Amino acid sequence: MILAGLAALALSDEGLRERATGLLSREPGEAVFPLPPEYAGAFTDDWGAPREQGSHEGTDIYAPEGTPVYSVTSGTVAGAFGSNDAGWNTLGGYTVMIRADRDAGPVRRGDRLYYAHLSEPTPLSPGDRVEAGDPIGTVGRTAGEIPGTVADFPPHLHLGWYGGLGGFLGAEREEGYETSRSSGAINPYRLLLYTLEPQQESPQG
């Protein structure tokens, strides 16, 4: 029933799915949607939603377990907050964090994109470089004190977005991007919408 519900959610927004066509074929340096196009409608703006550990600092995108996860931006793999060598932490399960190495839409160079609840450890290591659209793991539902624990929630990707040094304050972001001054988190909802917009054609010269 859960997977059936996820499929219905993924197909519920026809407009988003149409906008997602070709989303992994953007020009180098562009930001891309982190899941296959059929899941372009499988998220809402759940920033700030109550959680046991506090308010939600990210956006959840629902998809079946094993769905490939792609890097939103090009960049370098970095150690995720509180994670062990396998990328495991209590809240996020298996995770990977990528530090953007260039501006990409609303993402600024040095920003960090955090991918959580992966089904297994990422094959990547800190220092590895990725391009936007490169596979970095698969959707899962991992979380808990013991590494490898499968949690009791539907499979999904938790996408977090954290500003680089000094780059997350509201005054330094385009109007409308909600931020947390305590953690440096930025609401990724509008970033995800940006990845689904058609690319602007270059002027003919």
Tab-separated table of N, CA and C in Angstrom, residues 15-182:
chain	number	residue	atom	x	y	z
A	15	GLY	N	1.977	18.633	-14.364
A	15	GLY	CA	2.816	19.742	-14.791
A	15	GLY	C	4.259	19.563	-14.380
A	16	LEU	N	4.491	19.125	-13.138
A	16	LEU	CA	5.859	18.914	-12.681
A	16	LEU	C	6.537	17.828	-13.490
A	17	ARG	N	5.802	16.753	-13.807
A	17	ARG	CA	6.410	15.664	-14.568
A	17	ARG	C	6.781	16.130	-15.975
A	18	GLU	N	5.934	16.957	-16.576
A	18	GLU	CA	6.257	17.466	-17.909
A	18	GLU	C	7.493	18.359	-17.861
A	19	ARG	N	7.603	19.178	-16.809
A	19	ARG	CA	8.747	20.068	-16.684
A	19	ARG	C	10.031	19.291	-16.452
A	20	ALA	N	9.895	18.064	-15.936
A	20	ALA	CA	11.083	17.287	-15.593
A	20	ALA	C	11.701	16.575	-16.791
A	21	THR	N	11.046	16.603	-17.942
A	21	THR	CA	11.566	15.898	-19.107
A	21	THR	C	12.969	16.383	-19.450
A	22	GLY	N	13.906	15.445	-19.530
A	22	GLY	CA	15.271	15.807	-19.883
A	22	GLY	C	16.039	16.494	-18.781
A	23	LEU	N	15.577	16.353	-17.526
A	23	LEU	CA	16.192	17.127	-16.452
A	23	LEU	C	17.627	16.713	-16.178
A	24	LEU	N	18.030	15.494	-16.563
A	24	LEU	CA	19.407	15.080	-16.326
A	24	LEU	C	20.316	15.395	-17.508
A	25	SER	N	19.807	16.124	-18.484
A	25	SER	CA	20.620	16.448	-19.655
A	25	SER	C	20.942	17.934	-19.724
A	26	ARG	N	20.991	18.595	-18.571
A	26	ARG	CA	21.307	20.019	-18.539
A	26	ARG	C	22.769	20.263	-18.879
A	27	GLU	N	23.070	21.523	-19.146
A	27	GLU	CA	24.442	21.897	-19.453
A	27	GLU	C	25.323	21.729	-18.215
A	28	PRO	N	26.632	21.494	-18.400
A	28	PRO	CA	27.539	21.386	-17.256
A	28	PRO	C	27.430	22.615	-16.362
A	29	GLY	N	27.406	22.367	-15.055
A	29	GLY	CA	27.309	23.460	-14.106
A	29	GLY	C	25.900	23.746	-13.642
A	30	GLU	N	24.890	23.203	-14.336
A	30	GLU	CA	23.514	23.411	-13.923
A	30	GLU	C	23.138	22.453	-12.794
A	31	ALA	N	22.152	22.855	-11.997
A	31	ALA	CA	21.631	21.987	-10.945
A	31	ALA	C	20.580	21.054	-11.541
A	32	VAL	N	20.557	19.795	-11.097
A	32	VAL	CA	19.609	18.810	-11.621
A	32	VAL	C	18.779	18.226	-10.485
A	33	PHE	N	17.614	17.690	-10.832
A	33	PHE	CA	16.739	17.038	-9.854
A	33	PHE	C	17.415	15.756	-9.374
A	34	PRO	N	17.330	15.430	-8.069
A	34	PRO	CA	18.119	14.314	-7.539
A	34	PRO	C	17.537	12.918	-7.721
A	35	LEU	N	16.346	12.792	-8.305
A	35	LEU	CA	15.739	11.480	-8.550
A	35	LEU	C	15.289	11.409	-10.009
A	36	PRO	N	14.929	10.216	-10.496
A	36	PRO	CA	14.425	10.105	-11.867
A	36	PRO	C	13.188	10.982	-12.094
A	37	PRO	N	12.903	11.352	-13.344
A	37	PRO	CA	11.834	12.309	-13.645
A	37	PRO	C	10.460	11.924	-13.124
A	38	GLU	N	10.172	10.628	-13.027
A	38	GLU	CA	8.830	10.236	-12.599
A	38	GLU	C	8.526	10.617	-11.156
A	39	TYR	N	9.533	11.043	-10.400
A	39	TYR	CA	9.312	11.440	-9.004
A	39	TYR	C	9.366	12.953	-8.830
A	40	ALA	N	9.214	13.679	-9.927
A	40	ALA	CA	9.274	15.138	-9.863
A	40	ALA	C	8.095	15.741	-9.107
A	41	GLY	N	7.014	14.991	-8.936
A	41	GLY	CA	5.876	15.496	-8.180
A	41	GLY	C	5.763	14.908	-6.794
A	42	ALA	N	6.802	14.192	-6.349
A	42	ALA	CA	6.709	13.418	-5.105
A	42	ALA	C	7.302	14.144	-3.903
A	43	PHE	N	7.132	15.470	-3.862
A	43	PHE	CA	7.609	16.221	-2.704
A	43	PHE	C	6.717	17.435	-2.484
A	44	THR	N	6.721	17.927	-1.262
A	44	THR	CA	6.009	19.146	-0.898
A	44	THR	C	6.959	20.018	-0.093
A	45	ASP	N	6.530	21.214	0.213
A	45	ASP	CA	7.352	22.113	1.023
A	45	ASP	C	7.146	21.762	2.493
A	46	ASP	N	7.924	20.793	2.995
A	46	ASP	CA	7.774	20.352	4.385
A	46	ASP	C	8.856	20.927	5.301
A	47	TRP	N	9.510	21.984	4.862
A	47	TRP	CA	10.473	22.700	5.701
A	47	TRP	C	9.768	23.177	6.977
A	48	GLY	N	10.399	22.948	8.126
A	48	GLY	CA	9.856	23.413	9.392
A	48	GLY	C	8.818	22.502	10.008
A	49	ALA	N	8.455	21.401	9.331
A	49	ALA	CA	7.481	20.471	9.900
A	49	ALA	C	8.025	19.892	11.204
A	50	PRO	N	7.154	19.673	12.205
A	50	PRO	CA	7.640	19.165	13.494
A	50	PRO	C	8.196	17.752	13.384
A	51	ARG	N	9.309	17.519	14.038
A	51	ARG	CA	9.944	16.214	14.132
A	51	ARG	C	10.340	15.992	15.589
A	52	GLU	N	10.575	14.725	15.962
A	52	GLU	CA	10.971	14.437	17.336
A	52	GLU	C	12.225	15.199	17.726
A	53	GLN	N	13.147	15.346	16.790
A	53	GLN	CA	14.418	15.998	17.080
A	53	GLN	C	14.365	17.503	16.860
A	54	GLY	N	13.207	18.039	16.468
A	54	GLY	CA	13.063	19.463	16.197
A	54	GLY	C	12.409	19.672	14.845
A	55	SER	N	12.428	20.890	14.352
A	55	SER	CA	11.781	21.173	13.071
A	55	SER	C	12.595	20.595	11.915
A	56	HIS	N	11.891	20.284	10.839
A	56	HIS	CA	12.486	19.624	9.672
A	56	HIS	C	13.301	20.619	8.862
A	57	GLU	N	14.585	20.342	8.678
A	57	GLU	CA	15.465	21.216	7.910
A	57	GLU	C	15.836	20.544	6.592
A	58	GLY	N	14.870	20.461	5.701
A	58	GLY	CA	15.115	19.837	4.414
A	58	GLY	C	13.814	19.604	3.682
A	59	THR	N	13.895	18.859	2.589
A	59	THR	CA	12.727	18.452	1.812
A	59	THR	C	12.813	16.955	1.575
A	60	ASP	N	11.715	16.245	1.832
A	60	ASP	CA	11.647	14.805	1.605
A	60	ASP	C	11.020	14.530	0.238
A	61	ILE	N	11.679	13.671	-0.538
A	61	ILE	CA	11.177	13.266	-1.851
A	61	ILE	C	10.925	11.763	-1.796
A	62	TYR	N	9.679	11.355	-2.008
A	62	TYR	CA	9.287	9.965	-1.809
A	62	TYR	C	9.428	9.157	-3.096
A	63	ALA	N	10.029	7.985	-2.947
A	63	ALA	CA	10.251	7.078	-4.074
A	63	ALA	C	10.502	5.688	-3.511
A	64	PRO	N	10.291	4.630	-4.294
A	64	PRO	CA	10.524	3.277	-3.800
A	64	PRO	C	11.982	3.052	-3.419
A	65	GLU	N	12.176	2.148	-2.489
A	65	GLU	CA	13.529	1.791	-2.069
A	65	GLU	C	14.335	1.296	-3.278
A	66	GLY	N	15.568	1.740	-3.380
A	66	GLY	CA	16.433	1.350	-4.482
A	66	GLY	C	16.432	2.314	-5.655
A	67	THR	N	15.556	3.330	-5.625
A	67	THR	CA	15.548	4.339	-6.685
A	67	THR	C	16.884	5.087	-6.691
A	68	PRO	N	17.498	5.287	-7.851
A	68	PRO	CA	18.795	5.970	-7.872
A	68	PRO	C	18.693	7.425	-7.424
A	69	VAL	N	19.735	7.860	-6.717
A	69	VAL	CA	19.859	9.247	-6.261
A	69	VAL	C	21.019	9.881	-7.015
A	70	TYR	N	20.797	11.086	-7.542
A	70	TYR	CA	21.811	11.792	-8.325
A	70	TYR	C	22.269	13.055	-7.599
A	71	SER	N	23.506	13.425	-7.833
A	71	SER	CA	24.016	14.663	-7.260
A	71	SER	C	23.346	15.862	-7.931
A	72	VAL	N	22.831	16.773	-7.124
A	72	VAL	CA	22.183	17.969	-7.658
A	72	VAL	C	23.191	18.875	-8.357
A	73	THR	N	24.395	18.945	-7.821
A	73	THR	CA	25.424	19.836	-8.354
A	73	THR	C	26.722	19.074	-8.569
A	74	SER	N	27.637	19.697	-9.278
A	74	SER	CA	28.998	19.174	-9.299
A	74	SER	C	29.681	19.597	-8.006
A	75	GLY	N	30.681	18.833	-7.587
A	75	GLY	CA	31.373	19.182	-6.360
A	75	GLY	C	32.215	18.045	-5.833
A	76	THR	N	32.552	18.152	-4.558
A	76	THR	CA	33.436	17.194	-3.903
A	76	THR	C	32.735	16.585	-2.704
A	77	VAL	N	32.876	15.277	-2.537
A	77	VAL	CA	32.292	14.591	-1.391
A	77	VAL	C	32.990	15.065	-0.118
A	78	ALA	N	32.194	15.418	0.874
A	78	ALA	CA	32.713	15.884	2.160
A	78	ALA	C	32.104	15.047	3.271
A	79	GLY	N	32.732	15.033	4.428
A	79	GLY	CA	32.174	14.319	5.568
A	79	GLY	C	30.882	14.975	6.024
A	80	ALA	N	29.826	14.181	6.223
A	80	ALA	CA	28.546	14.716	6.679
A	80	ALA	C	28.562	14.885	8.189
A	81	PHE	N	27.722	15.772	8.676
A	81	PHE	CA	27.671	16.103	10.091
A	81	PHE	C	27.497	14.859	10.962
A	82	GLY	N	28.405	14.618	11.873
A	82	GLY	CA	28.255	13.545	12.845
A	82	GLY	C	28.246	12.154	12.270
A	83	SER	N	28.687	11.985	11.028
A	83	SER	CA	28.640	10.671	10.388
A	83	SER	C	29.949	9.919	10.582
A	84	ASN	N	29.854	8.577	10.593
A	84	ASN	CA	31.063	7.767	10.674
A	84	ASN	C	31.668	7.603	9.278
A	85	ASP	N	32.675	6.759	9.163
A	85	ASP	CA	33.370	6.603	7.880
A	85	ASP	C	32.465	6.063	6.775
A	86	ALA	N	31.387	5.353	7.160
A	86	ALA	CA	30.452	4.811	6.170
A	86	ALA	C	29.333	5.795	5.847
A	87	GLY	N	29.405	7.002	6.430
A	87	GLY	CA	28.367	7.993	6.191
A	87	GLY	C	27.143	7.828	7.064
A	88	TRP	N	27.243	6.992	8.112
A	88	TRP	CA	26.075	6.741	8.959
A	88	TRP	C	25.982	7.760	10.081
A	89	ASN	N	24.777	8.301	10.286
A	89	ASN	CA	24.489	9.046	11.511
A	89	ASN	C	23.083	8.718	11.975
A	90	THR	N	22.800	8.994	13.233
A	90	THR	CA	21.562	8.539	13.865
A	90	THR	C	20.313	9.039	13.147
A	91	LEU	N	20.273	10.310	12.813
A	91	LEU	CA	19.072	10.884	12.213
A	91	LEU	C	18.942	10.565	10.731
A	92	GLY	N	20.053	10.547	10.016
A	92	GLY	CA	19.995	10.411	8.564
A	92	GLY	C	20.266	9.032	8.026
A	93	GLY	N	20.669	8.083	8.900
A	93	GLY	CA	21.043	6.770	8.388
A	93	GLY	C	22.276	6.888	7.506
A	94	TYR	N	22.276	6.167	6.394
A	94	TYR	CA	23.387	6.299	5.441
A	94	TYR	C	23.220	7.618	4.676
A	95	THR	N	24.269	8.412	4.668
A	95	THR	CA	24.202	9.742	4.079
A	95	THR	C	25.416	10.005	3.197
A	96	VAL	N	25.312	11.049	2.406
A	96	VAL	CA	26.471	11.578	1.683
A	96	VAL	C	26.281	13.085	1.600
A	97	MET	N	27.382	13.818	1.714
A	97	MET	CA	27.339	15.268	1.576
A	97	MET	C	28.283	15.691	0.464
A	98	ILE	N	27.815	16.611	-0.381
A	98	ILE	CA	28.625	17.096	-1.497
A	98	ILE	C	28.718	18.617	-1.426
A	99	ARG	N	29.951	19.110	-1.443
A	99	ARG	CA	30.199	20.546	-1.417
A	99	ARG	C	30.295	21.050	-2.858
A	100	ALA	N	29.419	21.976	-3.217
A	100	ALA	CA	29.382	22.496	-4.586
A	100	ALA	C	30.679	23.228	-4.917
A	101	ASP	N	31.198	22.989	-6.119
A	101	ASP	CA	32.451	23.631	-6.513
A	101	ASP	C	32.236	24.789	-7.482
A	102	ARG	N	30.969	25.140	-7.728
A	102	ARG	CA	30.653	26.278	-8.595
A	102	ARG	C	29.221	26.705	-8.309
A	103	ASP	N	28.868	27.904	-8.722
A	103	ASP	CA	27.486	28.345	-8.627
A	103	ASP	C	26.639	27.532	-9.599
A	104	ALA	N	25.443	27.156	-9.168
A	104	ALA	CA	24.519	26.404	-10.021
A	104	ALA	C	23.102	26.822	-9.665
A	105	GLY	N	22.520	27.729	-10.452
A	105	GLY	CA	21.213	28.260	-10.096
A	105	GLY	C	21.299	28.971	-8.761
A	106	PRO	N	20.417	28.631	-7.807
A	106	PRO	CA	20.465	29.278	-6.495
A	106	PRO	C	21.580	28.762	-5.593
A	107	VAL	N	22.211	27.658	-5.956
A	107	VAL	CA	23.307	27.103	-5.151
A	107	VAL	C	24.568	27.925	-5.389
A	108	ARG	N	25.271	28.234	-4.294
A	108	ARG	CA	26.511	28.988	-4.388
A	108	ARG	C	27.706	28.065	-4.165
A	109	ARG	N	28.803	28.397	-4.781
A	109	ARG	CA	30.031	27.635	-4.568
A	109	ARG	C	30.324	27.561	-3.068
A	110	GLY	N	30.604	26.363	-2.583
A	110	GLY	CA	30.857	26.148	-1.168
A	110	GLY	C	29.650	25.665	-0.394
A	111	ASP	N	28.437	25.809	-0.967
A	111	ASP	CA	27.249	25.248	-0.327
A	111	ASP	C	27.367	23.731	-0.264
A	112	ARG	N	26.684	23.135	0.715
A	112	ARG	CA	26.720	21.683	0.878
A	112	ARG	C	25.320	21.103	0.696
A	113	LEU	N	25.229	20.062	-0.105
A	113	LEU	CA	23.979	19.328	-0.314
A	113	LEU	C	24.083	17.996	0.412
A	114	TYR	N	23.079	17.725	1.247
A	114	TYR	CA	23.091	16.577	2.153
A	114	TYR	C	21.991	15.608	1.736
A	115	TYR	N	22.360	14.351	1.471
A	115	TYR	CA	21.439	13.317	1.003
A	115	TYR	C	21.359	12.239	2.078
A	116	ALA	N	20.160	12.001	2.621
A	116	ALA	CA	20.031	11.112	3.779
A	116	ALA	C	19.005	10.007	3.542
A	117	HIS	N	19.085	8.984	4.406
A	117	HIS	CA	18.234	7.783	4.400
A	117	HIS	C	18.513	6.892	3.199
A	118	LEU	N	19.763	6.903	2.711
A	118	LEU	CA	20.124	6.023	1.600
A	118	LEU	C	20.015	4.566	2.033
A	119	SER	N	19.828	3.674	1.078
A	119	SER	CA	19.611	2.260	1.401
A	119	SER	C	20.879	1.559	1.868
A	120	GLU	N	22.034	2.082	1.463
A	120	GLU	CA	23.312	1.473	1.820
A	120	GLU	C	24.399	2.533	1.727
A	121	PRO	N	25.599	2.228	2.204
A	121	PRO	CA	26.659	3.240	2.135
A	121	PRO	C	26.945	3.649	0.694
A	122	THR	N	27.206	4.925	0.492
A	122	THR	CA	27.592	5.392	-0.835
A	122	THR	C	28.937	4.786	-1.217
A	123	PRO	N	29.153	4.487	-2.491
A	123	PRO	CA	30.465	3.987	-2.922
A	123	PRO	C	31.520	5.089	-2.966
A	124	LEU	N	31.106	6.331	-2.740
A	124	LEU	CA	32.029	7.459	-2.807
A	124	LEU	C	32.750	7.665	-1.482
A	125	SER	N	33.891	8.331	-1.549
A	125	SER	CA	34.696	8.636	-0.365
A	125	SER	C	34.956	10.137	-0.311
A	126	PRO	N	35.183	10.687	0.899
A	126	PRO	CA	35.518	12.106	0.993
A	126	PRO	C	36.673	12.462	0.065
A	127	GLY	N	36.497	13.550	-0.662
A	127	GLY	CA	37.506	13.982	-1.625
A	127	GLY	C	37.189	13.591	-3.051
A	128	ASP	N	36.313	12.588	-3.244
A	128	ASP	CA	35.913	12.215	-4.603
A	128	ASP	C	35.131	13.359	-5.249
A	129	ARG	N	35.334	13.537	-6.542
A	129	ARG	CA	34.625	14.589	-7.263
A	129	ARG	C	33.487	13.988	-8.072
A	130	VAL	N	32.355	14.689	-8.112
A	130	VAL	CA	31.201	14.250	-8.891
A	130	VAL	C	30.724	15.397	-9.770
A	131	GLU	N	30.022	15.030	-10.830
A	131	GLU	CA	29.361	16.008	-11.684
A	131	GLU	C	27.867	15.998	-11.375
A	132	ALA	N	27.199	17.085	-11.684
A	132	ALA	CA	25.752	17.124	-11.524
A	132	ALA	C	25.127	15.990	-12.331
A	133	GLY	N	24.245	15.224	-11.691
A	133	GLY	CA	23.602	14.100	-12.357
A	133	GLY	C	24.295	12.774	-12.166
A	134	ASP	N	25.488	12.767	-11.546
A	134	ASP	CA	26.167	11.497	-11.271
A	134	ASP	C	25.419	10.728	-10.181
A	135	PRO	N	25.292	9.388	-10.297
A	135	PRO	CA	24.660	8.599	-9.239
A	135	PRO	C	25.529	8.582	-7.990
A	136	ILE	N	24.898	8.765	-6.827
A	136	ILE	CA	25.645	8.794	-5.564
A	136	ILE	C	25.093	7.819	-4.534
A	137	GLY	N	23.994	7.132	-4.847
A	137	GLY	CA	23.406	6.188	-3.905
A	137	GLY	C	22.011	5.811	-4.359
A	138	THR	N	21.248	5.180	-3.455
A	138	THR	CA	19.874	4.795	-3.751
A	138	THR	C	18.975	5.119	-2.566
A	139	VAL	N	17.709	5.381	-2.868
A	139	VAL	CA	16.726	5.721	-1.842
A	139	VAL	C	16.549	4.561	-0.871
A	140	GLY	N	16.420	4.884	0.402
A	140	GLY	CA	16.172	3.870	1.420
A	140	GLY	C	15.326	4.436	2.542
A	141	ARG	N	15.431	3.824	3.712
A	141	ARG	CA	14.739	4.310	4.904
A	141	ARG	C	15.565	3.982	6.150
A	142	THR	N	16.847	4.289	6.053
A	142	THR	CA	17.753	3.991	7.154
A	142	THR	C	17.823	5.156	8.139
A	143	ALA	N	17.945	4.808	9.417
A	143	ALA	CA	18.119	5.774	10.504
A	143	ALA	C	18.176	4.981	11.802
A	144	GLY	N	18.799	5.554	12.821
A	144	GLY	CA	18.837	4.893	14.120
A	144	GLY	C	20.228	4.858	14.709
A	145	GLU	N	20.306	4.411	15.953
A	145	GLU	CA	21.573	4.369	16.671
A	145	GLU	C	22.539	3.345	16.081
A	146	ILE	N	22.003	2.205	15.632
A	146	ILE	CA	22.850	1.117	15.144
A	146	ILE	C	22.968	1.194	13.627
A	147	PRO	N	24.188	1.280	13.078
A	147	PRO	CA	24.357	1.344	11.623
A	147	PRO	C	23.647	0.196	10.914
A	148	GLY	N	22.954	0.522	9.832
A	148	GLY	CA	22.219	-0.471	9.068
A	148	GLY	C	20.769	-0.608	9.465
A	149	THR	N	20.341	0.103	10.517
A	149	THR	CA	18.958	0.007	10.977
A	149	THR	C	17.994	0.532	9.917
A	150	VAL	N	16.930	-0.223	9.671
A	150	VAL	CA	15.869	0.207	8.762
A	150	VAL	C	14.752	0.793	9.611
A	151	ALA	N	14.407	2.043	9.372
A	151	ALA	CA	13.441	2.756	10.192
A	151	ALA	C	12.011	2.499	9.727
A	152	ASP	N	11.065	2.857	10.595
A	152	ASP	CA	9.650	2.625	10.325
A	152	ASP	C	9.023	3.868	9.686
A	153	PHE	N	9.510	4.226	8.509
A	153	PHE	CA	8.880	5.294	7.737
A	153	PHE	C	9.015	4.947	6.258
A	154	PRO	N	8.199	5.549	5.396
A	154	PRO	CA	8.264	5.221	3.967
A	154	PRO	C	9.625	5.586	3.380
A	155	PRO	N	10.088	4.834	2.387
A	155	PRO	CA	11.371	5.174	1.762
A	155	PRO	C	11.304	6.549	1.103
A	156	HIS	N	12.342	7.323	1.306
A	156	HIS	CA	12.409	8.650	0.709
A	156	HIS	C	13.829	9.174	0.785
A	157	LEU	N	14.108	10.183	-0.009
A	157	LEU	CA	15.361	10.921	0.079
A	157	LEU	C	15.108	12.187	0.870
A	158	HIS	N	15.888	12.392	1.926
A	158	HIS	CA	15.887	13.678	2.622
A	158	HIS	C	16.997	14.514	2.007
A	159	LEU	N	16.623	15.637	1.398
A	159	LEU	CA	17.612	16.548	0.825
A	159	LEU	C	17.775	17.750	1.741
A	160	GLY	N	18.998	17.959	2.210
A	160	GLY	CA	19.313	19.146	2.985
A	160	GLY	C	20.236	20.055	2.193
A	161	TRP	N	20.195	21.338	2.513
A	161	TRP	CA	21.008	22.341	1.803
A	161	TRP	C	21.578	23.287	2.843
A	162	TYR	N	22.888	23.390	2.891
A	162	TYR	CA	23.563	24.206	3.902
A	162	TYR	C	24.502	25.193	3.223
A	163	GLY	N	24.445	26.432	3.671
A	163	GLY	CA	25.272	27.465	3.077
A	163	GLY	C	26.737	27.302	3.425
A	164	GLY	N	27.584	27.792	2.535
A	164	GLY	CA	29.008	27.845	2.832
A	164	GLY	C	29.270	28.898	3.888
A	165	LEU	N	30.522	29.076	4.273
A	165	LEU	CA	30.864	30.009	5.336
A	165	LEU	C	30.312	31.395	5.044
A	166	GLY	N	29.430	31.853	5.934
A	166	GLY	CA	28.871	33.190	5.792
A	166	GLY	C	27.865	33.331	4.679
A	167	GLY	N	27.548	32.249	3.973
A	167	GLY	CA	26.714	32.370	2.788
A	167	GLY	C	25.265	32.019	2.975
A	168	PHE	N	24.815	31.790	4.236
A	168	PHE	CA	23.463	31.300	4.403
A	168	PHE	C	22.512	32.319	5.002
A	169	LEU	N	22.996	33.460	5.440
A	169	LEU	CA	22.118	34.429	6.068
A	169	LEU	C	21.102	34.955	5.063
A	170	GLY	N	19.886	35.218	5.554
A	170	GLY	CA	18.808	35.607	4.663
A	170	GLY	C	19.158	36.776	3.764
A	171	ALA	N	19.895	37.756	4.300
A	171	ALA	CA	20.238	38.937	3.509
A	171	ALA	C	21.172	38.605	2.356
A	172	GLU	N	21.826	37.445	2.423
A	172	GLU	CA	22.781	37.074	1.388
A	172	GLU	C	22.194	36.082	0.393
A	173	ARG	N	20.895	35.815	0.501
A	173	ARG	CA	20.207	34.899	-0.405
A	173	ARG	C	19.101	35.642	-1.123
A	174	GLU	N	18.709	35.104	-2.271
A	174	GLU	CA	17.599	35.710	-2.970
A	174	GLU	C	16.369	35.708	-2.065
A	175	GLU	N	15.536	36.719	-2.225
A	175	GLU	CA	14.342	36.821	-1.404
A	175	GLU	C	13.486	35.566	-1.570
A	176	GLY	N	12.959	35.061	-0.470
A	176	GLY	CA	12.071	33.918	-0.518
A	176	GLY	C	12.700	32.601	-0.130
A	177	TYR	N	14.026	32.574	0.078
A	177	TYR	CA	14.677	31.337	0.510
A	177	TYR	C	14.760	31.325	2.030
A	178	GLU	N	13.944	30.475	2.656
A	178	GLU	CA	13.941	30.390	4.113
A	178	GLU	C	15.249	29.779	4.602
A	179	THR	N	15.752	30.299	5.711
A	179	THR	CA	17.019	29.822	6.250
A	179	THR	C	16.921	29.621	7.751
A	180	SER	N	17.849	28.848	8.280
A	180	SER	CA	18.030	28.698	9.722
A	180	SER	C	19.364	29.321	10.087
A	181	ARG	N	19.332	30.402	10.841
A	181	ARG	CA	20.574	31.077	11.196
A	181	ARG	C	21.408	30.251	12.166
A	182	SER	N	20.784	29.342	12.900
A	182	SER	CA	21.537	28.552	13.875
A	182	SER	C	22.345	27.437	13.217
